[in-house]
Tab-separated table of C-alpha atoms in Angstrom:
chain	number	residue	atom	x	y	z
Z	1	GLN	CA	-124.874	-50.279	-83.887
Z	2	ARG	CA	-122.908	-47.880	-85.334
Z	3	HIS	CA	-124.645	-44.513	-86.355
Z	4	GLU	CA	-124.223	-41.972	-88.638
Z	5	PRO	CA	-122.473	-38.941	-87.202
Z	6	TYR	CA	-125.266	-35.900	-86.181
Z	7	VAL	CA	-125.199	-32.755	-84.648
Z	8	LEU	CA	-126.426	-32.394	-81.220
Z	9	LEU	CA	-128.312	-28.886	-80.322
Z	10	VAL	CA	-128.527	-28.472	-76.153
Z	11	ASP	CA	-130.823	-25.668	-75.281
Z	12	PHE	CA	-130.543	-24.764	-71.197
Z	13	THR	CA	-132.982	-22.137	-71.597
Z	14	GLY	CA	-136.159	-21.813	-69.875
Z	15	SER	CA	-138.132	-21.440	-72.967
Z	16	ILE	CA	-140.103	-24.207	-74.408
Z	17	ARG	CA	-139.639	-22.649	-78.036
Z	18	ARG	CA	-138.354	-24.934	-80.541
Z	19	THR	CA	-134.611	-24.039	-80.693
Z	20	GLU	CA	-133.055	-23.616	-83.932
Z	21	CYS	CA	-129.784	-22.407	-85.439
Z	22	ASP	CA	-130.354	-20.823	-88.845
Z	23	TYR	CA	-126.768	-21.205	-89.781
Z	24	LEU	CA	-126.509	-24.796	-88.870
Z	25	PHE	CA	-129.797	-25.829	-90.580
Z	26	GLN	CA	-128.529	-24.439	-93.675
Z	27	GLU	CA	-125.519	-26.510	-93.510
Z	28	PHE	CA	-127.878	-29.390	-93.194
Z	29	ALA	CA	-130.682	-28.797	-95.157
Z	30	ARG	CA	-130.513	-31.850	-97.239
Z	31	GLU	CA	-129.954	-34.647	-94.460
Z	32	LYS	CA	-132.744	-33.615	-92.164
Z	33	ASN	CA	-131.390	-36.598	-89.792
Z	34	LYS	CA	-128.406	-34.935	-89.076
Z	35	VAL	CA	-129.634	-32.661	-86.597
Z	36	ARG	CA	-131.092	-33.421	-83.024
Z	37	LEU	CA	-132.393	-31.568	-80.169
Z	38	ALA	CA	-132.096	-31.717	-76.395
Z	39	LYS	CA	-133.931	-29.035	-74.194
Z	40	ARG	CA	-133.952	-28.262	-70.363
Z	41	SER	CA	-137.674	-27.049	-70.502
Z	42	ILE	CA	-139.856	-29.686	-72.059
Z	43	VAL	CA	-143.243	-28.219	-70.120
Z	44	GLN	CA	-145.681	-25.972	-70.896
Z	45	ASP	CA	-149.257	-23.998	-69.456
Z	46	ARG	CA	-147.464	-24.165	-65.762
Z	47	PHE	CA	-148.861	-21.681	-63.625
Z	48	TYR	CA	-149.375	-20.109	-60.090
Z	49	GLU	CA	-153.087	-19.571	-58.868
Z	50	HIS	CA	-152.702	-16.898	-56.304
Z	51	SER	CA	-156.392	-17.157	-55.077
Z	52	THR	CA	-155.868	-21.090	-54.157
Z	53	LYS	CA	-151.847	-20.776	-53.645
Z	54	ARG	CA	-151.321	-23.960	-55.837
Z	55	ILE	CA	-149.169	-24.615	-58.884
Z	56	HIS	CA	-150.761	-26.022	-61.631
Z	57	PRO	CA	-147.743	-28.221	-63.238
Z	58	GLY	CA	-149.007	-28.233	-66.847
Z	59	LYS	CA	-148.027	-30.566	-69.094
Z	60	LEU	CA	-145.257	-32.174	-71.464
Z	61	ILE	CA	-144.569	-30.508	-74.691
Z	62	PRO	CA	-145.330	-32.338	-77.904
Z	63	ASN	CA	-141.901	-34.481	-78.495
Z	64	GLN	CA	-141.310	-33.584	-81.880
Z	65	TRP	CA	-140.251	-31.016	-83.871
Z	66	HIS	CA	-142.703	-28.789	-86.650
Z	67	GLU	CA	-142.996	-30.525	-90.080
Z	68	HIS	CA	-141.076	-27.397	-91.530
Z	69	SER	CA	-137.861	-27.775	-89.358
Z	70	PHE	CA	-134.861	-29.496	-90.937
Z	71	ALA	CA	-134.283	-31.447	-87.629
Z	72	SER	CA	-135.433	-34.996	-86.847
Z	73	GLY	CA	-135.867	-37.616	-83.950
Z	74	PRO	CA	-137.595	-36.874	-80.639
Z	75	ILE	CA	-136.873	-33.972	-78.702
Z	76	LEU	CA	-134.224	-35.419	-75.550
Z	77	HIS	CA	-134.848	-33.926	-72.206
Z	78	SER	CA	-131.643	-32.683	-70.640
Z	79	PRO	CA	-132.324	-31.310	-66.955
Z	80	LEU	CA	-129.755	-28.867	-65.743
Z	81	VAL	CA	-126.851	-30.749	-63.914
Z	82	LEU	CA	-124.722	-30.436	-60.653
Z	83	ARG	CA	-121.952	-28.179	-61.952
Z	84	GLU	CA	-118.127	-29.097	-61.109
Z	85	THR	CA	-117.195	-25.950	-59.757
Z	86	ILE	CA	-120.092	-26.831	-56.880
Z	87	VAL	CA	-118.376	-29.955	-56.080
Z	88	THR	CA	-114.694	-28.246	-55.721
Z	89	ILE	CA	-116.386	-25.388	-53.589
Z	90	ILE	CA	-118.088	-28.011	-51.253
Z	91	ASN	CA	-114.765	-30.201	-51.168
Z	92	ASN	CA	-112.805	-27.147	-50.114
Z	93	ILE	CA	-115.202	-26.126	-47.406
Z	94	THR	CA	-115.479	-29.913	-45.978
Z	95	GLN	CA	-111.919	-30.597	-46.092
Z	96	GLY	CA	-112.549	-34.226	-46.217
Z	97	LYS	CA	-115.319	-34.302	-43.740
Z	98	SER	CA	-118.382	-36.455	-44.477
Z	99	ILE	CA	-120.878	-34.001	-45.393
Z	100	GLN	CA	-123.774	-35.804	-43.600
Z	101	SER	CA	-121.563	-35.416	-40.439
Z	102	MET	CA	-121.428	-31.707	-40.541
Z	103	GLU	CA	-123.075	-29.674	-37.766
Z	104	ARG	CA	-126.152	-28.042	-38.894
Z	105	PRO	CA	-127.462	-24.892	-36.457
Z	106	ILE	CA	-130.317	-23.655	-39.417
Z	107	ASP	CA	-133.521	-25.753	-39.423
Z	108	VAL	CA	-134.800	-24.583	-42.679
Z	109	GLY	CA	-133.082	-22.701	-45.530
Z	110	TYR	CA	-134.714	-21.050	-48.299
Z	111	PHE	CA	-132.583	-19.408	-51.188
Z	112	TRP	CA	-133.776	-17.049	-53.901
Z	113	THR	CA	-132.114	-14.821	-56.506
Z	114	SER	CA	-132.955	-10.955	-56.718
Z	115	GLY	CA	-134.473	-11.834	-60.347
Z	116	ASP	CA	-137.335	-13.381	-58.164
Z	117	TYR	CA	-138.742	-10.472	-57.899
Z	118	SER	CA	-140.114	-10.807	-61.567
Z	119	HIS	CA	-143.570	-12.336	-62.889
Z	120	PHE	CA	-142.035	-15.594	-62.552
Z	121	SER	CA	-141.769	-15.506	-59.145
Z	122	PHE	CA	-144.808	-14.885	-56.996
Z	123	TYR	CA	-145.018	-18.534	-55.785
Z	124	ARG	CA	-141.361	-18.232	-54.567
Z	125	ARG	CA	-142.211	-15.323	-52.647
Z	126	ASP	CA	-145.401	-17.071	-51.455
Z	127	ILE	CA	-143.339	-20.157	-49.837
Z	128	ALA	CA	-140.658	-17.870	-48.593
Z	129	LYS	CA	-143.615	-16.587	-46.184
Z	130	VAL	CA	-143.877	-19.948	-45.007
Z	131	VAL	CA	-140.009	-20.326	-43.996
Z	132	LYS	CA	-140.103	-16.921	-42.402
Z	133	THR	CA	-143.531	-17.571	-40.283
Z	134	LEU	CA	-142.024	-20.634	-38.949
Z	135	HIS	CA	-138.933	-19.193	-37.575
Z	136	HIS	CA	-138.705	-19.356	-33.936
Z	137	SER	CA	-141.970	-21.395	-33.953
Z	138	LYS	CA	-141.847	-24.763	-31.638
Z	139	ILE	CA	-140.494	-27.924	-33.020
Z	140	ASP	CA	-141.268	-29.600	-29.112
Z	141	ASP	CA	-141.613	-28.398	-25.651
Z	142	THR	CA	-137.351	-28.018	-25.371
Z	143	SER	CA	-136.247	-26.270	-29.105
Z	144	VAL	CA	-137.659	-24.026	-31.545
Z	145	MET	CA	-136.814	-23.544	-35.572
Z	146	GLU	CA	-133.966	-21.649	-36.438
Z	147	ASN	CA	-135.038	-20.554	-40.246
Z	148	GLN	CA	-133.258	-18.235	-42.934
Z	149	VAL	CA	-134.752	-16.640	-45.845
Z	150	ARG	CA	-132.012	-14.822	-47.680
Z	151	LEU	CA	-130.749	-13.805	-51.438
Z	152	ALA	CA	-128.260	-16.479	-52.790
Z	153	TYR	CA	-124.823	-15.298	-52.863
Z	154	SER	CA	-124.444	-16.498	-56.460
Z	155	ASP	CA	-126.685	-13.682	-57.757
Z	156	LYS	CA	-124.088	-10.932	-57.160
Z	157	LYS	CA	-121.920	-11.908	-60.392
Z	158	GLY	CA	-124.488	-13.905	-62.715
Z	159	MET	CA	-125.261	-17.588	-61.695
Z	160	GLY	CA	-126.131	-18.483	-65.360
Z	161	GLU	CA	-122.525	-17.869	-65.902
Z	162	GLY	CA	-121.376	-20.311	-63.565
Z	163	ASN	CA	-120.010	-17.444	-60.867
Z	164	VAL	CA	-120.912	-19.322	-58.097
Z	165	GLN	CA	-119.361	-17.985	-54.511
Z	166	GLU	CA	-118.554	-19.936	-51.796
Z	167	GLU	CA	-120.286	-17.977	-49.122
Z	168	TYR	CA	-123.638	-19.396	-50.659
Z	169	PHE	CA	-122.327	-22.639	-50.261
Z	170	SER	CA	-121.263	-22.437	-46.682
Z	171	GLU	CA	-124.815	-21.347	-45.657
Z	172	LEU	CA	-126.409	-24.330	-47.432
Z	173	LEU	CA	-123.981	-26.766	-45.574
Z	174	THR	CA	-125.584	-25.301	-42.487
Z	175	CYS	CA	-129.348	-26.142	-43.197
Z	176	LYS	CA	-130.823	-29.398	-42.046
Z	177	ILE	CA	-133.735	-28.768	-44.813
Z	178	VAL	CA	-133.405	-26.602	-48.062
Z	179	VAL	CA	-136.975	-25.598	-49.429
Z	180	ILE	CA	-136.573	-25.064	-53.427
Z	181	THR	CA	-139.238	-23.585	-55.488
Z	182	GLN	CA	-139.612	-23.768	-59.359
Z	183	HIS	CA	-140.643	-20.435	-61.196
Z	184	ASP	CA	-144.191	-19.956	-61.768
Z	185	GLU	CA	-144.078	-20.582	-65.511
Z	186	PHE	CA	-141.233	-23.430	-66.136
Z	187	GLU	CA	-139.558	-26.003	-64.411
Z	188	ASP	CA	-135.876	-27.239	-63.169
Z	189	HIS	CA	-133.378	-24.801	-61.953
Z	190	TYR	CA	-129.495	-25.055	-60.579
Z	191	ARG	CA	-130.708	-24.722	-56.860
Z	192	LEU	CA	-131.906	-28.354	-56.933
Z	193	MET	CA	-128.804	-30.065	-57.829
Z	194	GLU	CA	-126.890	-27.637	-55.716
Z	195	SER	CA	-129.271	-28.358	-52.691
Z	196	LEU	CA	-128.995	-31.934	-53.002
Z	197	ALA	CA	-125.293	-31.731	-52.974
Z	198	SER	CA	-125.285	-29.999	-49.832
Z	199	GLY	CA	-126.526	-32.892	-47.974
Z	200	ALA	CA	-129.543	-31.468	-46.684
Z	201	LEU	CA	-133.162	-32.888	-46.922
Z	202	VAL	CA	-134.420	-31.085	-50.041
Z	203	MET	CA	-138.271	-29.971	-50.131
Z	204	THR	CA	-139.325	-29.060	-53.676
Z	205	ASP	CA	-142.561	-28.300	-55.378
Z	206	PRO	CA	-144.108	-30.809	-58.085
Z	207	MET	CA	-142.482	-31.078	-61.180
Z	208	ILE	CA	-143.662	-33.104	-64.583
Z	209	ALA	CA	-140.496	-33.886	-65.869
Z	210	MET	CA	-138.790	-34.839	-62.415
Z	211	PRO	CA	-134.543	-35.053	-63.142
Z	212	ALA	CA	-134.074	-39.014	-63.691
Z	213	GLY	CA	-134.141	-40.824	-60.141
Z	214	LEU	CA	-135.476	-38.398	-57.706
Z	215	VAL	CA	-138.489	-40.102	-56.055
Z	216	ASP	CA	-140.612	-38.487	-52.918
Z	217	LYS	CA	-140.099	-39.488	-49.827
Z	218	VAL	CA	-136.541	-41.555	-50.723
Z	219	ASN	CA	-134.070	-39.035	-51.790
Z	220	VAL	CA	-136.060	-35.824	-52.056
Z	221	VAL	CA	-139.495	-34.474	-50.236
Z	222	VAL	CA	-142.509	-32.893	-52.672
Z	223	TYR	CA	-144.620	-30.330	-51.186
Z	224	ASN	CA	-148.085	-29.677	-53.120
Z	225	SER	CA	-149.143	-26.069	-51.319
Z	226	PRO	CA	-147.567	-23.834	-48.708
Z	227	SER	CA	-149.690	-25.195	-46.034
Z	228	ASP	CA	-148.371	-28.851	-47.147
Z	229	LEU	CA	-145.030	-27.122	-46.922
Z	230	LYS	CA	-145.282	-26.296	-43.435
Z	231	LYS	CA	-146.885	-29.827	-41.994
Z	232	LEU	CA	-143.744	-31.631	-44.007
Z	233	ILE	CA	-141.223	-29.073	-42.278
Z	234	LYS	CA	-142.831	-29.904	-38.771
Z	235	TYR	CA	-142.619	-33.195	-39.548
Z	236	TYR	CA	-139.061	-33.887	-40.738
Z	237	LEU	CA	-137.701	-31.624	-37.780
Z	238	GLN	CA	-139.487	-33.681	-35.057
Z	239	PRO	CA	-136.758	-35.542	-33.050
Z	240	GLU	CA	-138.344	-38.727	-33.683
Z	241	ASN	CA	-138.052	-38.518	-37.526
Z	242	GLU	CA	-134.298	-37.040	-37.184
Z	243	LYS	CA	-133.480	-40.431	-38.743
Z	244	GLU	CA	-135.709	-40.698	-41.900
Z	245	ARG	CA	-134.616	-36.876	-42.511
Z	246	LYS	CA	-131.125	-37.623	-42.731
Z	247	ARG	CA	-131.570	-41.018	-44.755
Z	248	ILE	CA	-133.926	-39.047	-47.283
Z	249	ALA	CA	-130.752	-36.475	-47.289
Z	250	GLU	CA	-127.897	-38.921	-48.076
Z	251	GLU	CA	-130.009	-40.697	-50.636
Z	252	GLY	CA	-130.270	-37.353	-52.606
Z	253	PHE	CA	-126.785	-36.933	-51.904
Z	254	LYS	CA	-125.639	-39.976	-53.524
Z	255	LEU	CA	-128.213	-39.418	-56.410
Z	256	VAL	CA	-127.011	-36.047	-57.401
Z	257	MET	CA	-123.218	-37.015	-57.064
Z	258	GLY	CA	-123.482	-40.396	-58.511
Z	259	ARG	CA	-125.621	-39.681	-61.567
Z	260	HIS	CA	-126.209	-35.687	-62.454
Z	261	ARG	CA	-122.889	-34.273	-62.819
Z	262	CYS	CA	-121.992	-33.006	-66.164
Z	263	TRP	CA	-120.506	-36.168	-67.789
Z	264	HIS	CA	-123.497	-38.447	-66.778
Z	265	ARG	CA	-125.774	-35.739	-68.509
Z	266	LEU	CA	-123.827	-35.982	-71.484
Z	267	GLU	CA	-123.545	-39.708	-71.650
Z	268	GLU	CA	-127.329	-39.834	-71.207
Z	269	LEU	CA	-127.781	-37.715	-74.442
Z	270	VAL	CA	-125.309	-39.448	-76.288
Z	271	PHE	CA	-125.533	-42.608	-75.689
Z	272	GLY	CA	-128.601	-42.994	-73.818
Z	273	ARG	CA	-127.508	-43.375	-70.115
Z	274	PRO	CA	-124.717	-42.526	-67.591
Z	275	LEU	CA	-121.740	-44.866	-67.956
Z	276	THR	CA	-118.801	-43.225	-65.980
Z	277	ASN	CA	-118.674	-43.699	-62.431
Z	278	VAL	CA	-122.064	-44.363	-61.820
Z	279	ASP	CA	-123.686	-44.577	-58.217
Z	280	LYS	CA	-120.045	-43.656	-56.835
Z	281	PRO	CA	-120.678	-40.424	-55.562
Z	282	PHE	CA	-117.024	-40.290	-53.945
Z	283	LEU	CA	-115.102	-40.377	-56.877
Z	284	PRO	CA	-113.822	-37.329	-58.609
Z	285	ALA	CA	-114.566	-36.120	-62.023
Z	286	PRO	CA	-112.787	-38.652	-64.687
Z	287	PRO	CA	-109.298	-37.103	-66.099
Z	288	LYS	CA	-109.557	-35.089	-68.877
Z	289	GLU	CA	-107.646	-36.757	-71.804
Z	290	GLU	CA	-104.522	-35.223	-73.338
Z	291	ARG	CA	-104.797	-33.878	-76.936
Z	292	PRO	CA	-102.297	-35.369	-79.240
Z	293	LYS	CA	-100.157	-33.328	-80.438
Z	294	SER	CA	-99.889	-32.402	-84.490
Z	295	LEU	CA	-97.350	-33.415	-86.771
Z	296	PHE	CA	-96.915	-29.728	-87.239
Z	297	LEU	CA	-96.319	-29.213	-83.620
Z	298	VAL	CA	-93.952	-32.135	-83.259
Z	299	ALA	CA	-92.174	-31.305	-86.310
Z	300	VAL	CA	-91.512	-27.747	-84.676
Z	301	GLU	CA	-90.500	-29.265	-81.275
Z	302	GLU	CA	-87.821	-31.481	-83.176
Z	303	ILE	CA	-86.156	-28.711	-85.064
Z	304	VAL	CA	-85.938	-26.504	-82.027
Z	305	GLY	CA	-84.491	-29.522	-79.946
Z	306	GLN	CA	-81.811	-29.425	-82.386
Z	307	PHE	CA	-80.604	-25.864	-80.994
Z	308	VAL	CA	-81.252	-26.173	-77.574
């Protein structure tokens, strides 16, 4: 079925406000069905309770525009994606080797940016303490944990701008488990997709709007509190649970590489589902189509050719 063309407005900020563009809406003021909105943040009332050290996950925002808006249709969900610069960096580091076969001397890694010392990140700091206190604790009678908590290298130049540093990913690829935590007041951040792509087992706090396909104990592990996280880390580092840990990590890698790259998200928003290289995690990004030359440029080349 053919649909009339429309403008798709995509908001990747952490705000739950209804994003609007006055100039755009003025252009389509009389054609309300010409504008659609997709948002990264669709959860409200999420907060961290310090006394119990638990996150209250909140609830979904109303899936509609306010009555005075010029836009129409339900608000689409557009979680952050795995950026192609990340895939390129990982390929440069691994040099064609299987990401699952890499040596991983660090048992648990936890990465955050300097901005996490804001009021959005009290829970992240408490989770960091859990990982730190487990460092050099016993796994079994013959081995102890090697954990690290450190700043994400990408923060040096501004992660939101896509300036991702190779050193940060080199560290990610050394971890058996990577723990991530959402902001105190909103969900979703780049660390989730990046950590899954590293081939490590990813542990995350609960999300109301989990990216499509992520399932607890299948391709990711969800912890509900700092104490729960501590138990899960100890469980998955036991030698008898190594196969289970690696299986979940591999499934997470396959999901993010096969369904959450940039073109997959665009296809979801426009066509309702990903269409290109779906569930084919080892295929490269589809080649860019060359734009056809304008008639003016063709004419110029023909004229120049006559004098060469």
